[in-house]
Amino acid sequence: MFVTLEQTDVAELHQFRDPVTGLRALIALHSTRLGPALGGCRFLPYPDENAAEVDVCRLARGMSFKAAMAGLPLGGGKAVIIEPTKPYDRAALFQSFGRAVESLGGRYITAMDAGTEMADLDQVATRTDHVWGYSGDGMDPSPFTALGVYTALKVSCERQLYRQDLAGLHVAIQGLGHVGRRLAMMLSWAGARLTVTDLDAEHGQKLAARLKAEFVAPDKIYEVPCDVFMPCALGGILNADTIARLDTRMIVGAANNQLASLDDARFLQERQILYTPDYVNNAGGLIALTLHHQKLGNELVRRKVKAIGRTLRHLLNDAERLRVSPAIMADRIAEQRLHDAQERAA
Ligand code: NAD
């Protein structure tokens, strides 16, 4: 466990088990320097505890960087629940997770992520107040995440293709969940040509038929010749193997931790594929949750989410000036902001 903590520079990693409900969960707090650590809860059938540990630590780090880049008064944390292999009561499991969140006394605030639904968070909320984005506060972050990624896509198109109009743009989308399916709909309304995939072929094919998009098998998405590749499923999908297969001009996606390692950012740069950092693109949900809890109205929330475009433009300018990948540039800026916060607190 300490190896993972050191590699990802996470401050705390908490383990929770409840033999009655079958809960096996991990909560990682990367940093609380800028505020309480907010981050969603994943519910996935991890192959083993080590995979869950690595995922939660990398995700928690990404949340600190995301909040720092978006200028939010939040730290970074994340939770993962390992889906039980035996039959289980989903409501009881999430209530048990709620007790785990409560035990951290508000230093960690949970929210939705891959594999969790608002109904799950409603169960969590019966055991703790430290949950955002459930029926009680009426804020679903996913539409705002999609809006932020869409804004980032427009900025990237200006930059890489010298165009603002998305009509006729060929976009390949990996993952059609809460965020990916909304992006597919927005892009279809804008007249883009879509190729999509999802592990759930039935769901993916239905959506593709509705949007007049082409559906391909999950592994084929990397080879689709397209203008933009949008990873909206899980992390670690950009590695030496997949990058070599890509036939695209840019990558703008919602998925957290898309790069398997920072070397892969360099590889993308060599291949002249513009990569926009995931935690800059996908901050819309986090921004919306924070401003909603500050009681700000929806119009202002939308404006602030669209400001992701400005953040990205500045970032791309800086990266170009210093001839580094935008991923490396974003890490440098976020690390500096966290360092400054620590200095101020000392
Ligand atoms: P989700 O669970 O609703 O959807 C993920 C989809 O991806 C599912 O339909 C799943 O079947 C599909 N999928 C998984 N692996 C795949 C693969 N290898 N190939 C093709 N499809 C695959 O999750 P979501 O809420 O839409 O989030 C998607 C990503 O965006 C996640 O990485 C999440 O952490 C990130 N994210 C989400 C939000 C949000 O507001 N929901 C905010 C920030 C970041």
CSV table of C-alpha atoms and ligand atoms in Angstrom, one decimal:
chain,number,residue,atom,x,y,z
A,1,MET,CA,0.0,0.0,0.0
A,2,PHE,CA,2.8,2.5,0.9
A,3,VAL,CA,4.3,1.9,-2.6
A,4,THR,CA,1.2,3.2,-4.2
A,5,LEU,CA,1.0,6.1,-1.8
A,6,GLU,CA,4.5,7.2,-2.6
A,7,GLN,CA,4.1,6.7,-6.4
A,8,THR,CA,1.0,8.8,-6.5
A,9,ASP,CA,1.9,11.2,-3.7
A,10,VAL,CA,-1.4,10.5,-2.0
A,11,ALA,CA,-1.5,11.6,1.7
A,12,GLU,CA,-4.0,9.1,3.1
A,13,LEU,CA,-5.6,5.8,1.9
A,14,HIS,CA,-8.5,4.4,4.0
A,15,GLN,CA,-9.8,0.9,3.7
A,16,PHE,CA,-13.4,-0.1,4.6
A,17,ARG,CA,-14.9,-3.6,4.9
A,18,ASP,CA,-18.4,-4.5,6.0
A,19,PRO,CA,-19.0,-8.3,6.0
A,20,VAL,CA,-22.7,-7.8,6.4
A,21,THR,CA,-23.3,-5.8,3.2
A,22,GLY,CA,-20.2,-7.1,1.3
A,23,LEU,CA,-18.7,-3.6,1.1
A,24,ARG,CA,-15.0,-3.4,0.2
A,25,ALA,CA,-14.1,0.2,-0.4
A,26,LEU,CA,-11.1,2.5,-0.5
A,27,ILE,CA,-11.1,6.2,0.0
A,28,ALA,CA,-7.9,8.1,-1.0
A,29,LEU,CA,-7.2,11.7,0.0
A,30,HIS,CA,-4.5,13.2,-2.1
A,31,SER,CA,-4.7,16.7,-0.7
A,32,THR,CA,-6.9,18.9,1.5
A,33,ARG,CA,-4.6,22.0,1.1
A,34,LEU,CA,-7.2,24.0,-0.9
A,35,GLY,CA,-10.3,22.6,0.9
A,36,PRO,CA,-12.2,19.3,1.6
A,37,ALA,CA,-11.3,16.6,-0.8
A,38,LEU,CA,-14.1,16.1,-3.3
A,39,GLY,CA,-14.2,13.2,-5.7
A,40,GLY,CA,-16.7,10.7,-7.1
A,41,CYS,CA,-17.1,7.1,-6.1
A,42,ARG,CA,-16.5,4.3,-8.6
A,43,PHE,CA,-18.3,1.0,-8.4
A,44,LEU,CA,-16.5,-1.5,-10.6
A,45,PRO,CA,-15.7,-5.2,-10.7
A,46,TYR,CA,-11.9,-4.6,-10.1
A,47,PRO,CA,-9.9,-7.8,-10.6
A,48,ASP,CA,-8.2,-7.4,-7.3
A,49,GLU,CA,-7.5,-5.0,-4.4
A,50,ASN,CA,-4.2,-3.8,-5.9
A,51,ALA,CA,-6.0,-2.6,-9.1
A,52,ALA,CA,-8.5,-0.8,-7.0
A,53,GLU,CA,-5.8,0.8,-4.9
A,54,VAL,CA,-3.8,2.1,-7.9
A,55,ASP,CA,-7.0,3.4,-9.5
A,56,VAL,CA,-8.2,5.3,-6.4
A,57,CYS,CA,-4.8,6.9,-5.8
A,58,ARG,CA,-4.3,8.0,-9.4
A,59,LEU,CA,-7.9,9.4,-9.5
A,60,ALA,CA,-7.5,11.2,-6.2
A,61,ARG,CA,-4.4,13.0,-7.5
A,62,GLY,CA,-6.2,13.9,-10.6
A,63,MET,CA,-9.0,15.5,-8.5
A,64,SER,CA,-6.5,17.7,-6.7
A,65,PHE,CA,-5.1,18.8,-10.0
A,66,LYS,CA,-8.6,19.4,-11.5
A,67,ALA,CA,-9.7,21.6,-8.6
A,68,ALA,CA,-6.4,23.5,-8.6
A,69,MET,CA,-6.6,24.1,-12.4
A,70,ALA,CA,-10.3,25.2,-12.1
A,71,GLY,CA,-9.5,27.6,-9.2
A,72,LEU,CA,-11.9,25.8,-6.8
A,73,PRO,CA,-11.6,25.8,-3.0
A,74,LEU,CA,-11.4,22.0,-2.9
A,75,GLY,CA,-8.8,19.3,-2.4
A,76,GLY,CA,-8.7,16.0,-4.2
A,77,GLY,CA,-10.0,12.7,-3.1
A,78,LYS,CA,-11.7,9.7,-4.6
A,79,ALA,CA,-13.5,6.5,-3.6
A,80,VAL,CA,-13.8,3.1,-5.2
A,81,ILE,CA,-16.0,0.2,-4.2
A,82,ILE,CA,-15.1,-3.2,-5.5
A,83,GLU,CA,-18.3,-4.8,-6.9
A,84,PRO,CA,-19.0,-7.9,-4.9
A,85,THR,CA,-18.8,-11.2,-6.8
A,86,LYS,CA,-21.6,-12.7,-4.6
A,87,PRO,CA,-25.3,-11.5,-4.7
A,88,TYR,CA,-25.7,-8.3,-2.7
A,89,ASP,CA,-28.2,-5.7,-1.6
A,90,ARG,CA,-27.2,-2.6,-3.5
A,91,ALA,CA,-29.0,-0.1,-1.3
A,92,ALA,CA,-27.5,-1.6,1.9
A,93,LEU,CA,-24.0,-1.6,0.3
A,94,PHE,CA,-24.2,2.1,-0.5
A,95,GLN,CA,-25.6,2.9,3.0
A,96,SER,CA,-22.6,1.1,4.4
A,97,PHE,CA,-20.4,3.2,2.1
A,98,GLY,CA,-22.2,6.3,3.5
A,99,ARG,CA,-21.1,5.3,7.0
A,100,ALA,CA,-17.5,5.0,5.7
A,101,VAL,CA,-17.7,8.6,4.2
A,102,GLU,CA,-19.2,9.9,7.5
A,103,SER,CA,-16.3,8.4,9.5
A,104,LEU,CA,-13.9,10.9,7.8
A,105,GLY,CA,-15.8,13.8,9.3
A,106,GLY,CA,-16.2,15.9,6.1
A,107,ARG,CA,-12.6,15.8,5.0
A,108,TYR,CA,-13.9,13.7,2.0
A,109,ILE,CA,-17.1,14.6,0.1
A,110,THR,CA,-18.3,11.9,-2.3
A,111,ALA,CA,-20.2,12.2,-5.6
A,112,MET,CA,-21.1,10.1,-8.7
A,113,ASP,CA,-18.5,8.4,-11.0
A,114,ALA,CA,-18.3,5.5,-13.3
A,115,GLY,CA,-20.7,2.7,-12.2
A,116,THR,CA,-22.7,4.8,-9.7
A,117,GLU,CA,-26.1,6.4,-10.2
A,118,MET,CA,-27.9,9.1,-8.4
A,119,ALA,CA,-30.1,6.5,-6.7
A,120,ASP,CA,-26.9,5.1,-5.1
A,121,LEU,CA,-25.9,8.5,-3.8
A,122,ASP,CA,-29.4,8.8,-2.4
A,123,GLN,CA,-28.6,5.8,-0.3
A,124,VAL,CA,-25.2,7.2,0.7
A,125,ALA,CA,-27.0,10.4,1.8
A,126,THR,CA,-29.1,8.5,4.4
A,127,ARG,CA,-25.9,8.0,6.4
A,128,THR,CA,-23.8,11.1,5.7
A,129,ASP,CA,-24.2,14.8,4.7
A,130,HIS,CA,-20.9,14.7,2.9
A,131,VAL,CA,-22.3,13.8,-0.5
A,132,TRP,CA,-22.9,16.1,-3.5
A,133,GLY,CA,-24.9,15.4,-6.6
A,134,TYR,CA,-27.9,13.4,-5.4
A,135,SER,CA,-31.7,13.9,-5.4
A,136,GLY,CA,-31.5,16.0,-2.2
A,137,ASP,CA,-29.4,18.7,-3.8
A,138,GLY,CA,-30.9,18.2,-7.3
A,139,MET,CA,-27.5,18.6,-9.1
A,140,ASP,CA,-26.5,16.0,-11.7
A,141,PRO,CA,-22.9,16.9,-12.7
A,142,SER,CA,-22.8,14.9,-15.9
A,143,PRO,CA,-24.5,17.4,-18.2
A,144,PHE,CA,-22.1,20.1,-17.0
A,145,THR,CA,-19.1,17.7,-17.5
A,146,ALA,CA,-20.3,17.1,-21.1
A,147,LEU,CA,-20.7,20.9,-21.6
A,148,GLY,CA,-17.1,21.5,-20.4
A,149,VAL,CA,-15.7,18.8,-22.7
A,150,TYR,CA,-17.7,20.2,-25.6
A,151,THR,CA,-16.3,23.6,-25.0
A,152,ALA,CA,-12.8,22.1,-24.8
A,153,LEU,CA,-13.4,20.4,-28.1
A,154,LYS,CA,-14.3,23.7,-29.8
A,155,VAL,CA,-11.1,25.4,-28.6
A,156,SER,CA,-9.1,22.4,-29.8
A,157,CYS,CA,-10.7,22.5,-33.2
A,158,GLU,CA,-9.8,26.2,-33.5
A,159,ARG,CA,-6.3,25.4,-32.5
A,160,GLN,CA,-5.6,22.3,-34.5
A,161,LEU,CA,-7.9,22.5,-37.5
A,162,TYR,CA,-8.4,26.3,-37.7
A,163,ARG,CA,-12.2,25.9,-37.6
A,164,GLN,CA,-15.0,26.6,-35.1
A,165,ASP,CA,-17.8,24.9,-36.9
A,166,LEU,CA,-18.3,21.3,-35.9
A,167,ALA,CA,-20.5,20.4,-38.9
A,168,GLY,CA,-19.0,17.5,-40.8
A,169,LEU,CA,-16.2,16.9,-38.2
A,170,HIS,CA,-15.6,13.2,-37.8
A,171,VAL,CA,-15.6,12.3,-34.1
A,172,ALA,CA,-14.9,8.9,-32.6
A,173,ILE,CA,-16.4,8.4,-29.1
A,174,GLN,CA,-15.3,5.7,-26.7
A,175,GLY,CA,-17.9,5.1,-24.0
A,176,LEU,CA,-21.6,6.2,-24.1
A,177,GLY,CA,-22.4,6.5,-20.4
A,178,HIS,CA,-23.6,9.6,-18.5
A,179,VAL,CA,-21.1,11.9,-20.3
A,180,GLY,CA,-20.3,10.1,-23.6
A,181,ARG,CA,-23.9,9.8,-24.6
A,182,ARG,CA,-24.7,13.4,-23.9
A,183,LEU,CA,-21.6,14.4,-25.9
A,184,ALA,CA,-22.8,12.2,-28.8
A,185,MET,CA,-26.2,13.9,-28.8
A,186,MET,CA,-24.7,17.5,-28.6
A,187,LEU,CA,-22.3,16.6,-31.5
A,188,SER,CA,-25.0,15.1,-33.5
A,189,TRP,CA,-27.1,18.3,-33.2
A,190,ALA,CA,-24.0,20.3,-34.3
A,191,GLY,CA,-23.9,18.2,-37.5
A,192,ALA,CA,-20.8,16.2,-36.6
A,193,ARG,CA,-20.2,12.7,-38.2
A,194,LEU,CA,-20.0,10.1,-35.4
A,195,THR,CA,-18.4,6.7,-34.9
A,196,VAL,CA,-19.1,5.3,-31.4
A,197,THR,CA,-18.5,2.3,-29.2
A,198,ASP,CA,-19.4,1.0,-25.8
A,199,LEU,CA,-18.8,-2.3,-24.0
A,200,ASP,CA,-22.6,-2.6,-23.8
A,201,ALA,CA,-23.2,-3.2,-27.5
A,202,GLU,CA,-27.0,-3.2,-27.3
A,203,HIS,CA,-27.1,0.2,-25.7
A,204,GLY,CA,-24.4,1.5,-28.0
A,205,GLN,CA,-26.1,0.2,-31.2
A,206,LYS,CA,-29.4,1.7,-30.2
A,207,LEU,CA,-27.9,5.1,-29.6
A,208,ALA,CA,-25.9,4.9,-32.8
A,209,ALA,CA,-29.1,4.1,-34.8
A,210,ARG,CA,-30.9,7.1,-33.1
A,211,LEU,CA,-28.1,9.5,-34.0
A,212,LYS,CA,-27.3,8.0,-37.4
A,213,ALA,CA,-23.8,7.2,-36.1
A,214,GLU,CA,-21.7,4.2,-37.0
A,215,PHE,CA,-21.1,1.7,-34.2
A,216,VAL,CA,-17.8,-0.3,-34.0
A,217,ALA,CA,-16.5,-3.0,-31.7
A,218,PRO,CA,-14.7,-1.5,-28.6
A,219,ASP,CA,-11.2,-2.5,-29.8
A,220,LYS,CA,-11.7,-1.0,-33.2
A,221,ILE,CA,-12.3,2.5,-32.0
A,222,TYR,CA,-8.6,3.3,-31.9
A,223,GLU,CA,-8.2,2.7,-35.7
A,224,VAL,CA,-11.1,4.8,-36.9
A,225,PRO,CA,-9.7,7.6,-39.1
A,226,CYS,CA,-11.2,10.7,-37.6
A,227,ASP,CA,-10.6,14.3,-36.7
A,228,VAL,CA,-11.1,13.8,-33.0
A,229,PHE,CA,-10.9,10.9,-30.6
A,230,MET,CA,-13.0,11.3,-27.4
A,231,PRO,CA,-12.2,8.9,-24.6
A,232,CYS,CA,-15.3,8.9,-22.4
A,233,ALA,CA,-15.0,5.5,-20.7
A,234,LEU,CA,-12.2,4.5,-18.3
A,235,GLY,CA,-8.5,5.5,-17.8
A,236,GLY,CA,-5.2,4.2,-19.0
A,237,ILE,CA,-6.3,3.8,-22.5
A,238,LEU,CA,-3.6,5.9,-24.1
A,239,ASN,CA,-0.5,3.8,-24.2
A,240,ALA,CA,2.3,2.9,-26.6
A,241,ASP,CA,0.1,0.3,-28.3
A,242,THR,CA,-3.1,2.3,-28.7
A,243,ILE,CA,-1.3,5.6,-29.6
A,244,ALA,CA,0.5,3.8,-32.5
A,245,ARG,CA,-2.9,2.7,-33.8
A,246,LEU,CA,-4.6,6.1,-33.6
A,247,ASP,CA,-5.5,7.9,-36.9
A,248,THR,CA,-6.7,11.3,-35.5
A,249,ARG,CA,-5.6,14.9,-35.2
A,250,MET,CA,-6.6,15.4,-31.5
A,251,ILE,CA,-7.8,13.8,-28.3
A,252,VAL,CA,-10.4,15.6,-26.2
A,253,GLY,CA,-12.2,13.4,-23.7
A,254,ALA,CA,-14.0,13.1,-20.4
A,255,ALA,CA,-12.4,10.0,-19.0
A,256,ASN,CA,-10.1,10.5,-16.0
A,257,ASN,CA,-6.4,9.5,-16.3
A,258,GLN,CA,-6.5,8.7,-20.0
A,259,LEU,CA,-2.7,8.6,-20.3
A,260,ALA,CA,-1.1,5.4,-19.0
A,261,SER,CA,2.0,7.5,-18.3
A,262,LEU,CA,3.5,10.9,-19.0
A,263,ASP,CA,5.8,9.3,-21.6
A,264,ASP,CA,2.6,8.7,-23.6
A,265,ALA,CA,2.0,12.5,-23.7
A,266,ARG,CA,5.4,12.8,-25.3
A,267,PHE,CA,4.6,10.1,-27.8
A,268,LEU,CA,1.4,11.9,-28.8
A,269,GLN,CA,3.4,15.2,-29.2
A,270,GLU,CA,5.8,13.4,-31.5
A,271,ARG,CA,2.9,12.1,-33.5
A,272,GLN,CA,1.5,15.7,-33.7
A,273,ILE,CA,-1.7,14.6,-32.1
A,274,LEU,CA,-3.0,17.4,-29.9
A,275,TYR,CA,-3.8,16.0,-26.4
A,276,THR,CA,-5.9,18.2,-24.1
A,277,PRO,CA,-5.5,17.2,-20.4
A,278,ASP,CA,-8.5,15.2,-19.1
A,279,TYR,CA,-8.7,17.1,-15.8
A,280,VAL,CA,-8.9,20.4,-17.6
A,281,ASN,CA,-11.6,19.2,-20.1
A,282,ASN,CA,-13.8,17.4,-17.6
A,283,ALA,CA,-13.9,19.9,-14.7
A,284,GLY,CA,-17.4,21.0,-15.6
A,285,GLY,CA,-19.2,18.7,-13.2
A,286,LEU,CA,-16.9,19.6,-10.3
A,287,ILE,CA,-17.4,23.4,-11.1
A,288,ALA,CA,-21.1,22.9,-11.2
A,289,LEU,CA,-21.3,21.0,-8.0
A,290,THR,CA,-19.2,23.6,-6.2
A,291,LEU,CA,-21.1,26.6,-7.4
A,292,HIS,CA,-24.5,24.9,-6.8
A,293,HIS,CA,-23.5,24.4,-3.2
A,294,GLN,CA,-22.5,28.0,-3.1
A,295,LYS,CA,-26.1,28.7,-4.1
A,296,LEU,CA,-25.2,30.3,-7.5
A,297,GLY,CA,-27.8,30.1,-10.3
A,298,ASN,CA,-27.7,27.9,-13.3
A,299,GLU,CA,-26.8,30.6,-15.8
A,300,LEU,CA,-23.7,31.6,-13.9
A,301,VAL,CA,-22.8,27.9,-13.4
A,302,ARG,CA,-23.0,27.4,-17.2
A,303,ARG,CA,-20.8,30.5,-17.8
A,304,LYS,CA,-18.2,29.3,-15.3
A,305,VAL,CA,-18.2,25.8,-16.9
A,306,LYS,CA,-17.7,27.4,-20.4
A,307,ALA,CA,-14.7,29.3,-18.9
A,308,ILE,CA,-12.9,25.9,-19.3
A,309,GLY,CA,-12.3,27.1,-22.8
A,310,ARG,CA,-10.3,30.1,-21.6
A,311,THR,CA,-8.3,28.0,-19.2
A,312,LEU,CA,-7.5,25.6,-22.0
A,313,ARG,CA,-6.5,28.4,-24.4
A,314,HIS,CA,-4.0,29.8,-21.8
A,315,LEU,CA,-2.7,26.3,-21.2
A,316,LEU,CA,-2.1,25.5,-24.8
A,317,ASN,CA,-0.4,28.9,-25.3
A,318,ASP,CA,2.0,28.2,-22.4
A,319,ALA,CA,2.7,24.6,-23.6
A,320,GLU,CA,3.5,25.8,-27.1
A,321,ARG,CA,5.8,28.5,-25.8
A,322,LEU,CA,7.7,26.1,-23.7
A,323,ARG,CA,7.5,23.3,-26.3
A,324,VAL,CA,6.0,20.7,-23.8
A,325,SER,CA,3.0,18.6,-24.0
A,326,PRO,CA,-0.2,20.2,-22.6
A,327,ALA,CA,-0.4,17.3,-20.2
A,328,ILE,CA,3.0,18.2,-18.7
A,329,MET,CA,2.2,21.9,-18.7
A,330,ALA,CA,-1.0,21.3,-16.8
A,331,ASP,CA,0.7,19.1,-14.2
A,332,ARG,CA,3.3,21.9,-13.7
A,333,ILE,CA,0.7,24.6,-13.2
A,334,ALA,CA,-1.5,22.5,-10.8
A,335,GLU,CA,1.6,21.4,-8.8
A,336,GLN,CA,2.7,25.0,-8.4
A,337,ARG,CA,-0.8,26.0,-7.2
A,338,LEU,CA,-0.8,23.2,-4.6
A,339,HIS,CA,2.7,24.2,-3.5
A,340,ASP,CA,1.7,27.9,-3.2
A,341,ALA,CA,-1.4,26.9,-1.1
A,342,GLN,CA,0.9,24.9,1.2
A,343,GLU,CA,3.3,27.9,1.6
A,344,ARG,CA,0.4,30.2,2.4
A,345,ALA,CA,-0.9,27.7,5.0
A,346,ALA,CA,2.6,27.3,6.6
B,1,NAD,P1,-20.4,5.8,-17.0
B,1,NAD,O1,-20.1,4.6,-16.1
B,1,NAD,O2,-21.8,6.3,-17.0
B,1,NAD,O3,-20.1,5.4,-18.5
B,1,NAD,C1,-18.9,4.8,-19.0
B,1,NAD,C2,-19.3,4.0,-20.2
B,1,NAD,O4,-18.1,3.5,-20.8
B,1,NAD,C3,-20.2,2.8,-19.9
B,1,NAD,O5,-21.3,2.8,-20.8
B,1,NAD,C4,-19.3,1.6,-20.2
B,1,NAD,O6,-20.0,0.5,-20.7
B,1,NAD,C5,-18.4,2.2,-21.2
B,1,NAD,N1,-17.1,1.5,-21.3
B,1,NAD,C6,-16.3,1.1,-20.3
B,1,NAD,N2,-15.1,0.6,-20.8
B,1,NAD,C7,-15.2,0.7,-22.1
B,1,NAD,C8,-14.3,0.3,-23.2
B,1,NAD,N3,-13.1,-0.3,-23.0
B,1,NAD,N4,-14.7,0.5,-24.5
B,1,NAD,C9,-15.9,1.1,-24.7
B,1,NAD,N5,-16.8,1.5,-23.7
B,1,NAD,C10,-16.4,1.3,-22.5
B,1,NAD,O7,-19.3,6.9,-16.6
B,1,NAD,P2,-19.5,8.5,-16.9
B,1,NAD,O8,-20.1,9.1,-15.7
B,1,NAD,O9,-20.0,8.7,-18.3
B,1,NAD,O10,-17.9,8.8,-16.9
B,1,NAD,C11,-17.1,8.5,-18.0
B,1,NAD,C12,-15.7,8.9,-17.7
B,1,NAD,O11,-15.6,10.3,-17.4
B,1,NAD,C13,-15.1,8.2,-16.4
B,1,NAD,O12,-13.7,8.1,-16.6
B,1,NAD,C14,-15.3,9.3,-15.3
B,1,NAD,O13,-14.4,9.1,-14.3
B,1,NAD,C15,-15.1,10.5,-16.1
B,1,NAD,N6,-15.8,11.7,-15.6
B,1,NAD,C16,-17.1,11.7,-15.4
B,1,NAD,C17,-17.7,12.8,-14.8
B,1,NAD,C18,-19.2,12.9,-14.7
B,1,NAD,O14,-19.7,14.0,-14.4
B,1,NAD,N7,-19.9,11.8,-14.8
B,1,NAD,C19,-16.9,13.9,-14.4
B,1,NAD,C20,-15.6,13.9,-14.7
B,1,NAD,C21,-15.0,12.8,-15.2
